[in-house]
Amino acid sequence: MWKTVPVSQDGAYPGDFMLQNVSYPHVKLGQEFPGVSFRGHLRSLPKLTEITSSSHASHGNHKENSPFLNSSEASKGGDYYDKNLALFEEELDIRPKVSSLLGKLVNYTNLTQGVKEHEEAENTDGSKKKVSKSPSMGTLMGVYLPCMQNIFGVILFLRLTWMVGMAGVLQSFLIVLLCCCCTMLTTISMSAIATNGVVPAGGSYFMISRSLGPEFGGAVGLCFYLGTTFAGAMYILGAIEILLTYIVPQAAIFYPSGAHDASSAMLNNMRVYGTVFLILMAVVVFVGVKYVNKFASLFLACVVISILSIYAGAIKSIFDPPEFPICMLGNRTLIRDQFDVCAKTIVKDNITVASKLWENFCHNTNLTTENCDEYFLLNNVTEIAGIPGAASGILKDNLWSNYLEKGEILEKAHHPSVDVAGQKSNFHLYVLSDISTSFMVLVGIFFPSVTGIMAGSNRSGDLKDAQKSIPVGTILAIVTTSLVYFSCVLLFGACIEGVVLRDKYGDAVNKNLVVGTLSWPSPWVIVIGSFFSTCGAGLQSLTGAPRLLQAIAKDNIIPFLWVFGHGKANGEPTWALLLTALIAELGILIASLDMVAPILSMFFLMCYLFVNLACAVQTLLRTPNWRPRFKYYHWALSFLGMSICLALMFISSWYYALVAMLIAGMIYKYIEYQGAEKEWGDGIRGLSLSAARYALLRLEEGPPHTKNWRPQLLVLLKLDEDLHVKYPRLLTFASQLKAGKGLTIIGSVIQGNFLETYGEAQAAEQTIKNMMDIEKVKGFCQVVVANKVREGIAHLIQSCGLGGMKHNTVVLGWPYGWRQSEDPRSWKTFIGTVRCTTAAHLALLVPKNVSFYPSNHERYNEGNIDVWWIVHDGGMLMLLPFLLKQHKVWRKCKMRIFTVAQMDDNSIQMKKDLATFLYQLRIEAEVEVVEMHNSDISAYTYERTLMMEQRSQMLRQMRLTKTEREREAQLVKDRHSIARLESLYSDEEDEGDTVPENIQMTWTKEKCDAEKRNRGSAVGSFRDLISIKPNQSNVRRMHTAVKLNEVIVNRSHDARLVLLNMPGPPKNTDGDENYMEFLEVLTEGLERVLLVRGGGREVITIYS
């Protein structure tokens, strides 16, 4: 009954509740406790003295101090034992109040990949730390602009004009559309994942690993890391190309020795300068990341100004196109810096003299034509405008593709020319194609210019509202950049002459950057702007990649990467930066922008493919935790994005695609076998669960066909007092029999009350799992707590497994030492289990002398597995040796099958029939038929039976006298003091045999006489043991056991393993003890025996 307890004016409890004269510290005068009764809760509530002392000492060390509440909260007794939560106060340590939980979640902060901590560590002087600011960046500064900066890059300035020239405007549109669709669909998937909860540092790696599991996460995370690293190398190569080709060509270290060595000299220059730049950038990143972040906006400004200058130049070209004349010989484009005047002859002082062009083609200055190039003589030299302007109508000429092979001369279609070959030695004077081009090659080169969409999700820790900013900012950035690319393709095609577009390095326009020729007010705007923007992008890549590697290393899913998780004291990833620089150096040694671009395209496409897969899997599985705030996604869009990614991989370079997949596959398998076990609630686990459910429902349709039957094991293990596995060889035998196939359940029973022994059960389960790992048993473990061991085993036999995935065979240990023990419970449990398996129509395997069975490391190079086929019970005896021989331990053993013929059997015909049967079963084995003659029962058999019955009678009498002794002891002691130690296969005696805990006896004269008579009869029965006559049924059974044992020992005494039909237990339970004796006699003298009992169905068939 609930009461309201008033508090008296001095603050103490009145009346009956006055425990001590101590005031309650947190209770105001006249305050009441509504709805609280102290009667049933005094045990769980703290004493008043405890509360008082804790408030004065403010230690807060009560028993209930919980992991959810800090000491300051615990010391406020009033907050802890809330007057409205008395019903829940006993569980507040494990189930915190909602207010305290929400307080913890609100204070959760989330940092980007190490940048923020690094800046704070450098800005603080060490003595005091800055209080971390709450994330404050909006969509524009936090997502839109960083994505823009990462997407726009070197390809736009150095290769887009060349791509338009080669592919034509229409195919260029298609390339841009494909790539932009790929990133847009990936962004939709990424937005769904990013808004499905908080995304900490690690960006895309975190999203994929938490969605698809550590294996996919690690593989894709490393692919993304390699992509970002190679992107750094590509940006550095782009910066060097701008520097050496357009800014200071005279800075080159290597010069071409001959006319045809220009490309190799350029590549060597790129390698040297690229390495120097890489070292400088790595030092900058190592010294101060904050400088990289500070200058990010400057680099972005360079990109924006450069793009604006292109638009300005295109508009200006409508009415005032810039002067960039191109010199053509016939329809061939000439390299402009090889001569000064675009003419064959020039007039100097009224005299016609040979021009520099004439000297180059004819190798003389006197205008003689003997050594002249034939093509030079037959074709005219003309000059055309390089930038005709948007109003010139050049667009229709640039609509179609004009792919070239390596070394082909750039020619202007429909330009007048006489078609002769000319001298090959003069080809260096023309603008040549440096690589073979095709649609596929151009896709691989262009794709890096649309990557960078992850920049926003990588900064999620700095965003005020990441779940709103990431989708909006990233999609806007992709729309903006896509519009810029489409408009640039159109403008380049409409304003610039086709041969100039196809001229990659601007040789026809005096080594000017082709984009620069269009820009306004000066080509230098784009040259300088693109140089700084590529340097900035390189720095960003070298900043981001090591942090990504550090995030993967810290997750500890790839053990050999652990060293890269460490760094400077402020968290800066020093070792990861070193590895990143080394990998980037490999890209720089390739030295060609066009070769590096497809490599990083592969890695980025692999990453995007898995982002789409993650979204599709989560959507289709409909996992309860999949609740993205971003609603505009669909699994079909994710699959489309995945398909485009896969298509682009193989379009751009099929062999790079295969290499990237191989790398990802190897990392996946490595993490699967070596990596740390992680449970991240990922989608692949959910997918496995759905697949398992589907498969189980299919299995439920009916029992398996005989062809598909294999032993699905339930192994009943015995644990000792310390919860260690008593017979680990049972597990070894199970692993050899299964060889990793089918179902294996390891079951064990702990005796006791579930509420009290739950911890023991958990510890036992862990012990068994560890032993399963050691013995290489692939399966499940189940530990049951039951009041009686026999009941626990019955529960396991009935309830293990799920649906169609249930055990059909029980493996049971032999109860060693049952003869020596006065206690009948061990063998009673054993026989009870045999009866349970028979009732459940399950097969039973009893390995006897299991400690002598071979370990997994042993090998039998010779020997026999002997099968004694006495009665047919489904073919288990044939199937088991065949399955054992699949394992390396038993592989070289030969199989022998013995069957027993009676006097009226035709043993010769039996042998033929058995050989035919084995041939049809496709089992190779020697066949022998053993004839057992009818013989008289020997004296040994008779005596053995007599001893068995005398022993059982004697034990029964001893148990009776033990009961008497316990009754007498009960009179002296008031209660039973010793609890017997129970093992797995020992159980309490049957209810009739057990002695009650307390026997209250009132002795009367009649009872005393009855006790004396009982005692006298017990003594008399001991005398009767001598004159006992054995039961004839038992004599016959013993005769069979002795005769069979003689035959088996005679033929199979040296066999590696003997398989034998196990006779069933007697229907009458009085003969259980004799049954154990028969089994002992049957297997006497054999080192390793497997007793087999079928489950009542055929398990082997001759049909295919």
Short mmCIF file of N, CA and C in Angstrom, two decimals, residues 235-304:
data_model
loop_
_atom_site.label_atom_id
_atom_site.label_comp_id
_atom_site.label_asym_id
_atom_site.label_seq_id
_atom_site.Cartn_x
_atom_site.Cartn_y
_atom_site.Cartn_z
N TYR A 235 47.99 15.78 -59.80
CA TYR A 235 47.99 17.25 -59.68
C TYR A 235 49.42 17.80 -59.74
N ILE A 236 50.35 17.09 -59.12
CA ILE A 236 51.75 17.55 -59.16
C ILE A 236 52.27 17.49 -60.59
N LEU A 237 51.97 16.40 -61.30
CA LEU A 237 52.40 16.29 -62.71
C LEU A 237 51.79 17.40 -63.55
N GLY A 238 50.50 17.72 -63.28
CA GLY A 238 49.86 18.81 -64.00
C GLY A 238 50.55 20.14 -63.73
N ALA A 239 50.91 20.37 -62.47
CA ALA A 239 51.59 21.63 -62.11
C ALA A 239 52.95 21.72 -62.81
N ILE A 240 53.68 20.60 -62.87
CA ILE A 240 55.00 20.59 -63.52
C ILE A 240 54.84 20.83 -65.03
N GLU A 241 53.80 20.22 -65.62
CA GLU A 241 53.56 20.40 -67.06
C GLU A 241 53.31 21.87 -67.37
N ILE A 242 52.50 22.53 -66.53
CA ILE A 242 52.23 23.97 -66.73
C ILE A 242 53.52 24.77 -66.56
N LEU A 243 54.30 24.41 -65.54
CA LEU A 243 55.53 25.16 -65.25
C LEU A 243 56.53 25.05 -66.40
N LEU A 244 56.80 23.82 -66.84
CA LEU A 244 57.87 23.61 -67.82
C LEU A 244 57.43 23.87 -69.26
N THR A 245 56.13 23.79 -69.53
CA THR A 245 55.67 23.97 -70.91
C THR A 245 55.28 25.42 -71.17
N TYR A 246 54.64 26.05 -70.19
CA TYR A 246 54.03 27.36 -70.45
C TYR A 246 54.63 28.51 -69.65
N ILE A 247 55.21 28.27 -68.48
CA ILE A 247 55.70 29.39 -67.66
C ILE A 247 57.20 29.61 -67.88
N VAL A 248 58.02 28.59 -67.53
CA VAL A 248 59.48 28.74 -67.72
C VAL A 248 60.04 27.50 -68.44
N PRO A 249 59.87 27.42 -69.76
CA PRO A 249 60.40 26.26 -70.49
C PRO A 249 61.91 26.12 -70.36
N GLN A 250 62.59 27.27 -70.13
CA GLN A 250 64.05 27.23 -70.03
C GLN A 250 64.54 26.57 -68.74
N ALA A 251 63.62 26.27 -67.80
CA ALA A 251 64.01 25.62 -66.54
C ALA A 251 64.24 24.13 -66.72
N ALA A 252 64.02 23.61 -67.91
CA ALA A 252 64.18 22.17 -68.14
C ALA A 252 65.63 21.75 -67.91
N ILE A 253 65.79 20.56 -67.32
CA ILE A 253 67.15 20.04 -67.05
C ILE A 253 67.60 19.19 -68.22
N PHE A 254 66.68 18.38 -68.76
CA PHE A 254 67.02 17.49 -69.87
C PHE A 254 66.49 18.11 -71.17
N TYR A 255 67.34 18.08 -72.18
CA TYR A 255 66.94 18.60 -73.49
C TYR A 255 67.03 17.47 -74.50
N PRO A 256 66.17 17.50 -75.55
CA PRO A 256 66.22 16.42 -76.54
C PRO A 256 67.54 16.45 -77.31
N SER A 257 68.18 15.26 -77.41
CA SER A 257 69.45 15.20 -78.15
C SER A 257 69.20 15.18 -79.65
N GLY A 258 68.07 14.60 -80.04
CA GLY A 258 67.72 14.57 -81.46
C GLY A 258 66.30 15.07 -81.64
N ALA A 259 65.87 15.06 -82.89
CA ALA A 259 64.54 15.59 -83.20
C ALA A 259 63.43 14.74 -82.59
N HIS A 260 63.71 13.45 -82.35
CA HIS A 260 62.64 12.55 -81.90
C HIS A 260 62.71 12.23 -80.41
N ASP A 261 63.60 12.89 -79.67
CA ASP A 261 63.76 12.58 -78.24
C ASP A 261 63.02 13.55 -77.33
N ALA A 262 62.18 14.39 -77.92
CA ALA A 262 61.53 15.45 -77.12
C ALA A 262 60.67 14.87 -76.01
N SER A 263 59.92 13.81 -76.31
CA SER A 263 58.99 13.28 -75.29
C SER A 263 59.73 12.65 -74.13
N SER A 264 60.81 11.90 -74.40
CA SER A 264 61.54 11.25 -73.31
C SER A 264 62.23 12.28 -72.42
N ALA A 265 62.76 13.35 -73.03
CA ALA A 265 63.39 14.42 -72.25
C ALA A 265 62.35 15.08 -71.34
N MET A 266 61.16 15.30 -71.89
CA MET A 266 60.09 15.93 -71.11
C MET A 266 59.70 15.04 -69.91
N LEU A 267 59.59 13.72 -70.16
CA LEU A 267 59.23 12.80 -69.09
C LEU A 267 60.27 12.81 -67.97
N ASN A 268 61.55 12.86 -68.34
CA ASN A 268 62.60 12.90 -67.32
C ASN A 268 62.55 14.20 -66.51
N ASN A 269 62.25 15.30 -67.20
CA ASN A 269 62.09 16.58 -66.48
C ASN A 269 60.93 16.49 -65.49
N MET A 270 59.83 15.86 -65.93
CA MET A 270 58.66 15.72 -65.07
C MET A 270 59.02 14.91 -63.82
N ARG A 271 59.81 13.85 -64.01
CA ARG A 271 60.18 12.98 -62.88
C ARG A 271 61.00 13.75 -61.85
N VAL A 272 61.99 14.51 -62.33
CA VAL A 272 62.88 15.23 -61.40
C VAL A 272 62.11 16.32 -60.67
N TYR A 273 61.44 17.18 -61.43
CA TYR A 273 60.71 18.29 -60.81
C TYR A 273 59.53 17.78 -59.96
N GLY A 274 58.89 16.72 -60.45
CA GLY A 274 57.77 16.16 -59.70
C GLY A 274 58.21 15.66 -58.33
N THR A 275 59.37 14.97 -58.29
CA THR A 275 59.90 14.47 -57.01
C THR A 275 60.21 15.63 -56.07
N VAL A 276 60.82 16.70 -56.63
CA VAL A 276 61.15 17.87 -55.80
C VAL A 276 59.87 18.50 -55.24
N PHE A 277 58.88 18.67 -56.13
CA PHE A 277 57.61 19.27 -55.69
C PHE A 277 56.95 18.40 -54.61
N LEU A 278 56.99 17.08 -54.82
CA LEU A 278 56.35 16.16 -53.86
C LEU A 278 57.01 16.30 -52.48
N ILE A 279 58.34 16.36 -52.47
CA ILE A 279 59.04 16.50 -51.18
C ILE A 279 58.65 17.81 -50.50
N LEU A 280 58.63 18.90 -51.29
CA LEU A 280 58.26 20.21 -50.72
C LEU A 280 56.84 20.18 -50.15
N MET A 281 55.90 19.59 -50.92
CA MET A 281 54.51 19.55 -50.46
C MET A 281 54.37 18.68 -49.20
N ALA A 282 55.08 17.55 -49.18
CA ALA A 282 55.01 16.68 -48.01
C ALA A 282 55.54 17.40 -46.77
N VAL A 283 56.60 18.20 -46.95
CA VAL A 283 57.15 18.99 -45.83
C VAL A 283 56.13 20.01 -45.36
N VAL A 284 55.47 20.67 -46.31
CA VAL A 284 54.45 21.68 -45.94
C VAL A 284 53.33 21.01 -45.15
N VAL A 285 52.85 19.86 -45.62
CA VAL A 285 51.78 19.14 -44.92
C VAL A 285 52.25 18.70 -43.54
N PHE A 286 53.51 18.25 -43.45
CA PHE A 286 54.05 17.78 -42.17
C PHE A 286 54.17 18.94 -41.17
N VAL A 287 54.63 20.08 -41.66
CA VAL A 287 54.88 21.22 -40.77
C VAL A 287 53.59 21.84 -40.30
N GLY A 288 52.66 22.07 -41.20
CA GLY A 288 51.44 22.76 -40.76
C GLY A 288 50.27 22.57 -41.69
N VAL A 289 49.34 21.75 -41.25
CA VAL A 289 48.13 21.53 -42.04
C VAL A 289 47.28 22.79 -42.07
N LYS A 290 47.39 23.57 -41.00
CA LYS A 290 46.50 24.75 -40.94
C LYS A 290 46.79 25.72 -42.08
N TYR A 291 48.06 25.73 -42.56
CA TYR A 291 48.38 26.62 -43.68
C TYR A 291 47.69 26.15 -44.96
N VAL A 292 47.65 24.83 -45.13
CA VAL A 292 46.96 24.26 -46.31
C VAL A 292 45.49 24.69 -46.28
N ASN A 293 44.86 24.56 -45.10
CA ASN A 293 43.44 24.92 -44.98
C ASN A 293 43.22 26.43 -45.14
N LYS A 294 44.19 27.22 -44.64
CA LYS A 294 44.05 28.68 -44.76
C LYS A 294 44.09 29.11 -46.23
N PHE A 295 44.97 28.43 -47.02
CA PHE A 295 45.15 28.84 -48.41
C PHE A 295 44.13 28.18 -49.35
N ALA A 296 43.29 27.30 -48.81
CA ALA A 296 42.33 26.60 -49.65
C ALA A 296 41.43 27.58 -50.39
N SER A 297 41.00 28.64 -49.68
CA SER A 297 40.10 29.61 -50.31
C SER A 297 40.83 30.38 -51.42
N LEU A 298 42.14 30.63 -51.23
CA LEU A 298 42.93 31.33 -52.25
C LEU A 298 43.00 30.49 -53.52
N PHE A 299 43.26 29.17 -53.33
CA PHE A 299 43.34 28.27 -54.48
C PHE A 299 41.99 28.20 -55.21
N LEU A 300 40.91 28.19 -54.44
CA LEU A 300 39.58 28.17 -55.05
C LEU A 300 39.33 29.45 -55.85
N ALA A 301 39.79 30.58 -55.31
CA ALA A 301 39.64 31.86 -56.01
C ALA A 301 40.36 31.81 -57.36
N CYS A 302 41.56 31.19 -57.38
CA CYS A 302 42.31 31.05 -58.65
C CYS A 302 41.48 30.28 -59.68
N VAL A 303 40.84 29.19 -59.23
CA VAL A 303 40.04 28.37 -60.14
C VAL A 303 38.87 29.18 -60.70
N VAL A 304 38.16 29.87 -59.81
CA VAL A 304 36.96 30.63 -60.21
C VAL A 304 37.35 31.74 -61.19
#
